[in-house]
Coordinates of C-alpha atoms and ligand atoms in Angstrom, one line a residue:
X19 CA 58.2 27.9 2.7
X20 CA 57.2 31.2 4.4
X21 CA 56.2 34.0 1.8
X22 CA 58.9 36.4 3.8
X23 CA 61.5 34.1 3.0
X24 CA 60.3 33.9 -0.3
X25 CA 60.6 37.4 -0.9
X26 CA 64.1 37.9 1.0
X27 CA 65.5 35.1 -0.8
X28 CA 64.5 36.8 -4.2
X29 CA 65.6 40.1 -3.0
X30 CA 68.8 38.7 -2.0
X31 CA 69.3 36.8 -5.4
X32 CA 68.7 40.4 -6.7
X33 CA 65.9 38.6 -9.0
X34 CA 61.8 40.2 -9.5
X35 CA 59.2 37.1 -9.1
X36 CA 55.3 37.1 -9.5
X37 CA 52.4 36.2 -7.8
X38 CA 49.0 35.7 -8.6
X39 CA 45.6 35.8 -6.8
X40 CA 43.0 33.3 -7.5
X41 CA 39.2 33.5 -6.3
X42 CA 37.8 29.8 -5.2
X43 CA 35.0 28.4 -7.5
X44 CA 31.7 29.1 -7.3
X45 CA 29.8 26.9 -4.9
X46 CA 28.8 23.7 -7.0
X47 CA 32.0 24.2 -9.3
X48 CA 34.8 21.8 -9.4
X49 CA 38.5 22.5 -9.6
X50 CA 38.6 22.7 -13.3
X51 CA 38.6 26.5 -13.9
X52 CA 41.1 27.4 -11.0
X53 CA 43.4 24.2 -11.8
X54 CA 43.3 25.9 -15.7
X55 CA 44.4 29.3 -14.9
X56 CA 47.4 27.6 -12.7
X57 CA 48.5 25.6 -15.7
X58 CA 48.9 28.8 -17.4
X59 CA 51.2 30.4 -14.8
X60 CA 52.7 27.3 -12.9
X61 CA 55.8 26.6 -16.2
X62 CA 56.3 30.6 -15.7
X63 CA 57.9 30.1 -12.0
X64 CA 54.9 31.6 -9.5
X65 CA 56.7 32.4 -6.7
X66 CA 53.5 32.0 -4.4
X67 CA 49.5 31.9 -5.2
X68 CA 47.1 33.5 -3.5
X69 CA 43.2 32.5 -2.7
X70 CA 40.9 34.9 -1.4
X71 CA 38.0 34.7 1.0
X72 CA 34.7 35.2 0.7
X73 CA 32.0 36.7 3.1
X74 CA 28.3 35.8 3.3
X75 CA 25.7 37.7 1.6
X76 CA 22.1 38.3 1.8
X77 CA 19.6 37.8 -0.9
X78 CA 16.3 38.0 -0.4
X79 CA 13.2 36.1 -2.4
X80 CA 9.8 37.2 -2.5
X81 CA 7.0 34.2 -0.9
X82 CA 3.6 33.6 -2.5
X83 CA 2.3 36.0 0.9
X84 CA 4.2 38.8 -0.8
X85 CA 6.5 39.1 1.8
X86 CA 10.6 38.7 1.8
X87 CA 12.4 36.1 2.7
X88 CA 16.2 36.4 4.2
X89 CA 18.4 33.8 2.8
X90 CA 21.7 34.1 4.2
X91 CA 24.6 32.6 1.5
X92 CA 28.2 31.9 0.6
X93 CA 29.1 31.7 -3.2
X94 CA 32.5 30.5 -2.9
X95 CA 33.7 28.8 0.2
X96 CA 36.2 26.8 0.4
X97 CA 39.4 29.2 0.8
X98 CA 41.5 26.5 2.4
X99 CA 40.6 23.8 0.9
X100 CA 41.1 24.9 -2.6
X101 CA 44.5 26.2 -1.5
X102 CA 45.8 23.0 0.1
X103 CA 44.7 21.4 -3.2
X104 CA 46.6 23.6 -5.2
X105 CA 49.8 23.0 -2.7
X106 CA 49.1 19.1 -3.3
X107 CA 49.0 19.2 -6.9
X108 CA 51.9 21.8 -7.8
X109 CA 53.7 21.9 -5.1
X110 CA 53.3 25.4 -5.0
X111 CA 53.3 28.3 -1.6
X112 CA 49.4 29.1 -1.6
X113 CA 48.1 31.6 0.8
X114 CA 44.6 31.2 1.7
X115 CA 42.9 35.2 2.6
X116 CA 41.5 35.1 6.3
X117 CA 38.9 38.2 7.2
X118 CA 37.1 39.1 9.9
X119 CA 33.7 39.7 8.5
X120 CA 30.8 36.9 9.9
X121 CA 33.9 35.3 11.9
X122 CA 34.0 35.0 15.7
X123 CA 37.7 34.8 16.9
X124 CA 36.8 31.2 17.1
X125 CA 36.1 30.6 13.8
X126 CA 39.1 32.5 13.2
X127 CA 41.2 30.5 15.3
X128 CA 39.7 27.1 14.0
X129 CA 40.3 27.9 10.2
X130 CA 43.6 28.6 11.1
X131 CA 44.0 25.5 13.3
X132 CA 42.9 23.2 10.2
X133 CA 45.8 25.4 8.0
X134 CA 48.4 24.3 10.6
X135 CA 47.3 20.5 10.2
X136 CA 47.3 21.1 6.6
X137 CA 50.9 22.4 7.2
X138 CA 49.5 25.6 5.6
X139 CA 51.8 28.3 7.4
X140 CA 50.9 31.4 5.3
X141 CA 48.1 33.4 5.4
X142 CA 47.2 37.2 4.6
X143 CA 44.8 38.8 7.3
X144 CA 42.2 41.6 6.2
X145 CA 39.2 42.9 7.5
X146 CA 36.6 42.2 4.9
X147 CA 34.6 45.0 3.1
X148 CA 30.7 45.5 4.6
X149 CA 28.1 43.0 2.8
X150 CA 26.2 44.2 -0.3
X151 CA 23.9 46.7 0.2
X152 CA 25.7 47.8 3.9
X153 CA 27.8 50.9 3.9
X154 CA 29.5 49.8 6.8
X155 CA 31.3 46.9 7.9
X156 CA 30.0 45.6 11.4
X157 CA 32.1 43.4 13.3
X158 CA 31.0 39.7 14.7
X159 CA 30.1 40.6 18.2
X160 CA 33.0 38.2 19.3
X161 CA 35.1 39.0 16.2
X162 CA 37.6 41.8 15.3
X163 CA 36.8 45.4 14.1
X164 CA 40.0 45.8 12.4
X165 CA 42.9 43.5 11.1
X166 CA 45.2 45.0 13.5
X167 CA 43.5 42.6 15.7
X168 CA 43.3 39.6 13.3
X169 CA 46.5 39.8 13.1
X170 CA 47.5 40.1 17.1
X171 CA 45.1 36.9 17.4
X172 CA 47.5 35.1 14.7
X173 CA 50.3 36.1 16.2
X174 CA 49.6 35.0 19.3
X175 CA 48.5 31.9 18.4
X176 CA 52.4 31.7 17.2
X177 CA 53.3 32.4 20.9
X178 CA 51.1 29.7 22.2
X179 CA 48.2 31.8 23.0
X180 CA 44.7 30.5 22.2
X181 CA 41.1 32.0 23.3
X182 CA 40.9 29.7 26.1
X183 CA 44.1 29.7 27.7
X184 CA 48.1 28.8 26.6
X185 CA 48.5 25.6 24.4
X186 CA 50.6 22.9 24.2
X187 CA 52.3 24.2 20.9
X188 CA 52.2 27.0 19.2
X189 CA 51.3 28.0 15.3
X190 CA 54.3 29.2 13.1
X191 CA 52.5 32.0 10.8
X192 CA 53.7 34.3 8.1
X193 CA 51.6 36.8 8.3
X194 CA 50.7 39.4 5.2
X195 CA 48.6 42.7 5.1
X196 CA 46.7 45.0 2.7
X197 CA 48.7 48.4 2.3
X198 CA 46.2 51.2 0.5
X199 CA 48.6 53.1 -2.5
X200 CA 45.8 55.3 -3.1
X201 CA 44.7 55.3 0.5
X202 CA 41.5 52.8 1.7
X203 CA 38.0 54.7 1.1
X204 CA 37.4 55.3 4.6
X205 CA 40.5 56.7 5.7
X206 CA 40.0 61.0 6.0
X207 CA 44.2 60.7 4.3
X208 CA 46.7 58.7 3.5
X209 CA 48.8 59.5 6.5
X210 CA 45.9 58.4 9.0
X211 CA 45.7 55.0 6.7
X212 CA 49.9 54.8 7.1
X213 CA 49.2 54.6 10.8
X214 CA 46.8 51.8 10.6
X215 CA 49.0 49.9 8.5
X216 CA 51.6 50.6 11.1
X217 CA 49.7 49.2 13.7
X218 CA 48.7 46.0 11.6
X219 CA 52.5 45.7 11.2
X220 CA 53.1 46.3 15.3
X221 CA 50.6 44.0 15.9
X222 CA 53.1 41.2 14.0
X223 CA 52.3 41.2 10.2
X224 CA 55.7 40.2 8.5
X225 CA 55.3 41.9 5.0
X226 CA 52.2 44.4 2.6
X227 CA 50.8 43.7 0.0
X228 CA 49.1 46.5 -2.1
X229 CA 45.6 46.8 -3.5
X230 CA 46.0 47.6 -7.1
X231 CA 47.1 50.3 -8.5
X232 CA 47.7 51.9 -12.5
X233 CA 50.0 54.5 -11.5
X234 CA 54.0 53.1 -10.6
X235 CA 54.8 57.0 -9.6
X236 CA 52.2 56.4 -6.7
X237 CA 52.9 53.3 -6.1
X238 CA 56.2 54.2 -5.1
X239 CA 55.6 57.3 -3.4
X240 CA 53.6 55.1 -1.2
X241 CA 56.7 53.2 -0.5
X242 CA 58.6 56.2 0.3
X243 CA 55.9 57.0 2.8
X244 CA 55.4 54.0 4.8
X245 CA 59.0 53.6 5.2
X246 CA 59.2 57.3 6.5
X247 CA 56.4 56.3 9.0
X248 CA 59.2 53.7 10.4
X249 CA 57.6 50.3 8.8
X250 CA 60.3 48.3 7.3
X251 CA 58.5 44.9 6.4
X252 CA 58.8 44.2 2.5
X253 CA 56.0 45.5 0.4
X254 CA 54.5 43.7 -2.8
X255 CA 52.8 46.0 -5.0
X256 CA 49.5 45.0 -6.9
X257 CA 48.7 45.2 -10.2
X258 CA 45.3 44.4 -12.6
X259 CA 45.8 44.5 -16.2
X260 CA 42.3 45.7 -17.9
X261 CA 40.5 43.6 -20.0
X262 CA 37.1 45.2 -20.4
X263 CA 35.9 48.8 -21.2
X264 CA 33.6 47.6 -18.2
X265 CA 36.8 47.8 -15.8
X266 CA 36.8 52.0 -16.4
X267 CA 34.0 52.2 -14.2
X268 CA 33.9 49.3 -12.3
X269 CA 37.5 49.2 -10.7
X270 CA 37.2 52.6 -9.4
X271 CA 33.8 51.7 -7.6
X272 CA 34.6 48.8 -6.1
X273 CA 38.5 49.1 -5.3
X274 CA 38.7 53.3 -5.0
X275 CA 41.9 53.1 -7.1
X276 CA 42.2 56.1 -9.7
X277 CA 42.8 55.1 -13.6
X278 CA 45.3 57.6 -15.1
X279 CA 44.1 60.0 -18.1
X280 CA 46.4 58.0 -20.5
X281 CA 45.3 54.6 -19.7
X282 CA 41.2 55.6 -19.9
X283 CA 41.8 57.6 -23.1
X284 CA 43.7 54.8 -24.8
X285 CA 40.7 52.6 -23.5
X286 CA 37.9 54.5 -24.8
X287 CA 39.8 54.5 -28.3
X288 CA 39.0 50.5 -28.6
X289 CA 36.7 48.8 -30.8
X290 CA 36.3 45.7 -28.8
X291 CA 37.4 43.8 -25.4
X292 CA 40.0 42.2 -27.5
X293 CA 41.7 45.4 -28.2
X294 CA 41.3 46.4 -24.7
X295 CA 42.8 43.5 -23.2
X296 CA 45.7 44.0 -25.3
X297 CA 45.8 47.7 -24.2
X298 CA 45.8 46.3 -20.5
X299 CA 48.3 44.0 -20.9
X300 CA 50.8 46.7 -22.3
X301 CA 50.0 49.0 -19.5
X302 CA 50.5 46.4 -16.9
X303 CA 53.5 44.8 -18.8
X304 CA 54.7 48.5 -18.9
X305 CA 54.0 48.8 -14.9
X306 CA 55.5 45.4 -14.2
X307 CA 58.9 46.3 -15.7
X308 CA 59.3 49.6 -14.0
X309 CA 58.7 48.0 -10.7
X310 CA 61.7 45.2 -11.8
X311 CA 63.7 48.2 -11.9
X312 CA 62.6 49.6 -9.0
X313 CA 64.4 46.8 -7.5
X314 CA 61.0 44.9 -6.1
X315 CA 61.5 41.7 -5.6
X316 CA 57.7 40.4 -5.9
X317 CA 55.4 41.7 -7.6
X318 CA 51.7 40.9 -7.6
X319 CA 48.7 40.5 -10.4
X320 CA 45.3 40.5 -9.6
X321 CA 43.8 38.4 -12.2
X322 CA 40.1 37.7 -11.2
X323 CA 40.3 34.4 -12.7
X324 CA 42.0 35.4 -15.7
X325 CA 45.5 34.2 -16.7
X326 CA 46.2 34.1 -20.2
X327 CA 47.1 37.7 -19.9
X328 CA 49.4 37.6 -16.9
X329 CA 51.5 34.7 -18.9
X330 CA 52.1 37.1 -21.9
X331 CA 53.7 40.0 -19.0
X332 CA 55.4 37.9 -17.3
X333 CA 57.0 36.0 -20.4
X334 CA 58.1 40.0 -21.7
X335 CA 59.3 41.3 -18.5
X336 CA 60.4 38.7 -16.0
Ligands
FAD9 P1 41.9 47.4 8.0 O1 43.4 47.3 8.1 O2 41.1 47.1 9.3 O3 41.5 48.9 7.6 C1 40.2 49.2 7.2 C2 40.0 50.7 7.5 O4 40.1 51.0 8.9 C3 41.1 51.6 6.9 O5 40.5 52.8 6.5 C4 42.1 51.8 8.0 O6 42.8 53.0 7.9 C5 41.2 51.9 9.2 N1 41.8 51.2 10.4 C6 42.6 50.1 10.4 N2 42.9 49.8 11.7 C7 42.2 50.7 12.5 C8 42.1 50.8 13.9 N3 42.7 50.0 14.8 N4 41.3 51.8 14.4 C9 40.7 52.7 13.5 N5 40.8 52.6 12.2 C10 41.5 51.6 11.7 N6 38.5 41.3 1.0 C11 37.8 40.2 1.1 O7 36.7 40.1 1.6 N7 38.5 39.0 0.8 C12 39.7 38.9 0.4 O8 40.2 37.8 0.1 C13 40.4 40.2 0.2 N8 41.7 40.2 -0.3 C14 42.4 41.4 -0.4 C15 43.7 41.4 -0.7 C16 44.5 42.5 -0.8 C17 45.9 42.5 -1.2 C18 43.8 43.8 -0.6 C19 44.6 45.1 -0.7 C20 42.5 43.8 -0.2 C21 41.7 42.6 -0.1 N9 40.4 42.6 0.3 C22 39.7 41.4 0.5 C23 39.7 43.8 0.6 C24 39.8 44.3 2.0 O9 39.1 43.3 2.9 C25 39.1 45.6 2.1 O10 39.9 46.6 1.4 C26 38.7 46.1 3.5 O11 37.8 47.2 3.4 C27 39.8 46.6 4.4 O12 40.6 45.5 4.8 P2 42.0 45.8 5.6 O13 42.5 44.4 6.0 O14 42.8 46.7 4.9 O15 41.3 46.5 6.9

């Protein structure tokens, strides 16, 4: 079933539903861990399940002539596959992440080929972050620079159109997006980020979803915005309950998101991880239900792996 369906069918049944995301495994790591966190959530009622994707990454190791050697890797492939098997075994909507990072448009279009065999028809199109140790992100030289044009590619493949010429049939993609709360680090405002998500939406994207955020008010301020900006696609909010004292610094750094006052004093107060994940799973529990009433009809966790948590919040509020 397509996620937009998903989410108008829950909006029309006046109901809230959850979604989680899920990394693959670690190169040279079965199923097990990923199949355990879904048997957590799966009796709770997922409405979807996402899977991310994973860029390459350099490392480099010294020789016995001193100098460096370039090794080029990938610690967790397997985006697609991982996601059909999760379809296969629970019968439940998985959206495998597609970026544009280290993929030529015809990578691209043959990942999302296999999806269509697979009769995968969701996927959510980014961009990809630069590599480690890269401020910026540098495009494949026969890739996209931004998702806007992921996403035209997608689209057109649902029109027939493939990079070397008009096919016989045509794909039948939803298509999901990143939407920035707190704006994306390298937009100079929030207003100039609006407009790209505008043109991601233009370009054929059917619905947002947001990068985590602790703070509902700007969460739905950010709502407010984008549909004063014209975009009327639904929008899932993210959210990422804490578990470690580690996440106060960490979070902010990687995803740019603020952490509100409240939240990092009430953090700093605990003893131990255990009382911190309990703090993070009140906050996010307390987030959660003021997005049901908000009227949202999805509403997304980030759990990194972790799903213990998510099953206490979404046995309280949903
Ligand atoms: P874009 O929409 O291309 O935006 C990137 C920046 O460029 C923004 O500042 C935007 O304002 C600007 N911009 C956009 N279009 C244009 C344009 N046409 N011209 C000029 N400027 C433009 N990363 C992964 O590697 N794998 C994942 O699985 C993954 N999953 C994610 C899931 C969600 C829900 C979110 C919110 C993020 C995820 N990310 C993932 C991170 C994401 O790849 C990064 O945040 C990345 O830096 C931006 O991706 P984007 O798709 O938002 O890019």
């Amino acid at each position: 079933m397509k996620i937009i369906d998903i989410i108008h069918r829950a909006a029309s049944e006046n109901r809230t539903r959850f979604t989680f995301e899920l990394l693959p495994p670690l190169k040279g790591e079965g199923t097990a861990n990923i199949f355990d966190a879904i048997d957590t959530l799966a009796p709770l009622d997922p409405a979807y399940i996402n899977v991310t994707f994973h860029r390459e990454d350099t490392r480099y190791t010294e020789r016995p002539d001193g100098l460096l050697e370039r090794h080029i890797i990938r610690q967790r492939p397997g985006t697609v596959g991982i996601s059909a098997a999760i379809v296969k075994r629970y019968g439940i909507e998985t959206v495998p992440h597609i970026i544009c990072g280290d993929l030529s448009r015809y990578d691209i279009e043959d990942a999302l080929i296999d999806m269509d065999f697979l009769d995968m028809h969701n996927v959510l199109a980014l961009r990809g972050d630069a590599p480690h140790g890269e401020r910026r992100f540098k495009p494949h030289p026969q890739g996209h620079s931004h998702a806007d044009g992921l996403v035209a590619q997608i689209a057109g493949m649902n029109r027939g159109k493939f990079i070397d010429g008009d096919g016989r049939q045509h794909t039948d993609f939803c298509i999901g997006v990143a939407g920035y709360p707190e704006k994306h680090a390298e937009s100079p405002n929030l207003d100039a980020d609006i407009e790209a998500l505008k043109r991601k939406v233009d370009a054929g994207a059917d619905y947002i979803v947001t990068q985590m955020s602790f703070d509902n008010a700007r969460i739905l301020d950010f709502i407010a915005r984008v549909r004063k900006a014209g975009i009327t696609v639904p929008i899932v909010p993210g959210i990422k309950p804490l578990t470690t004292k580690s996440h106060l610094t960490i979070l902010p750094q990687t995803f740019h998101v603020d952490l509100p006052s409240e939240l990092v004093k009430e953090v700093e107060q605990c003893a131990d991880n255990a009382a911190v994940r309990e703090v993070g799973t009140e906050w996010a529990a307390m987030q959660a239900a003021g997005l049901k009433k908000a009227g949202l009809p999805v509403i997304h966790f980030y759990s990194m792996g972790r799903t213990t948590n998510i099953a206490e919040i979404v046995k309280k509020v949903f």
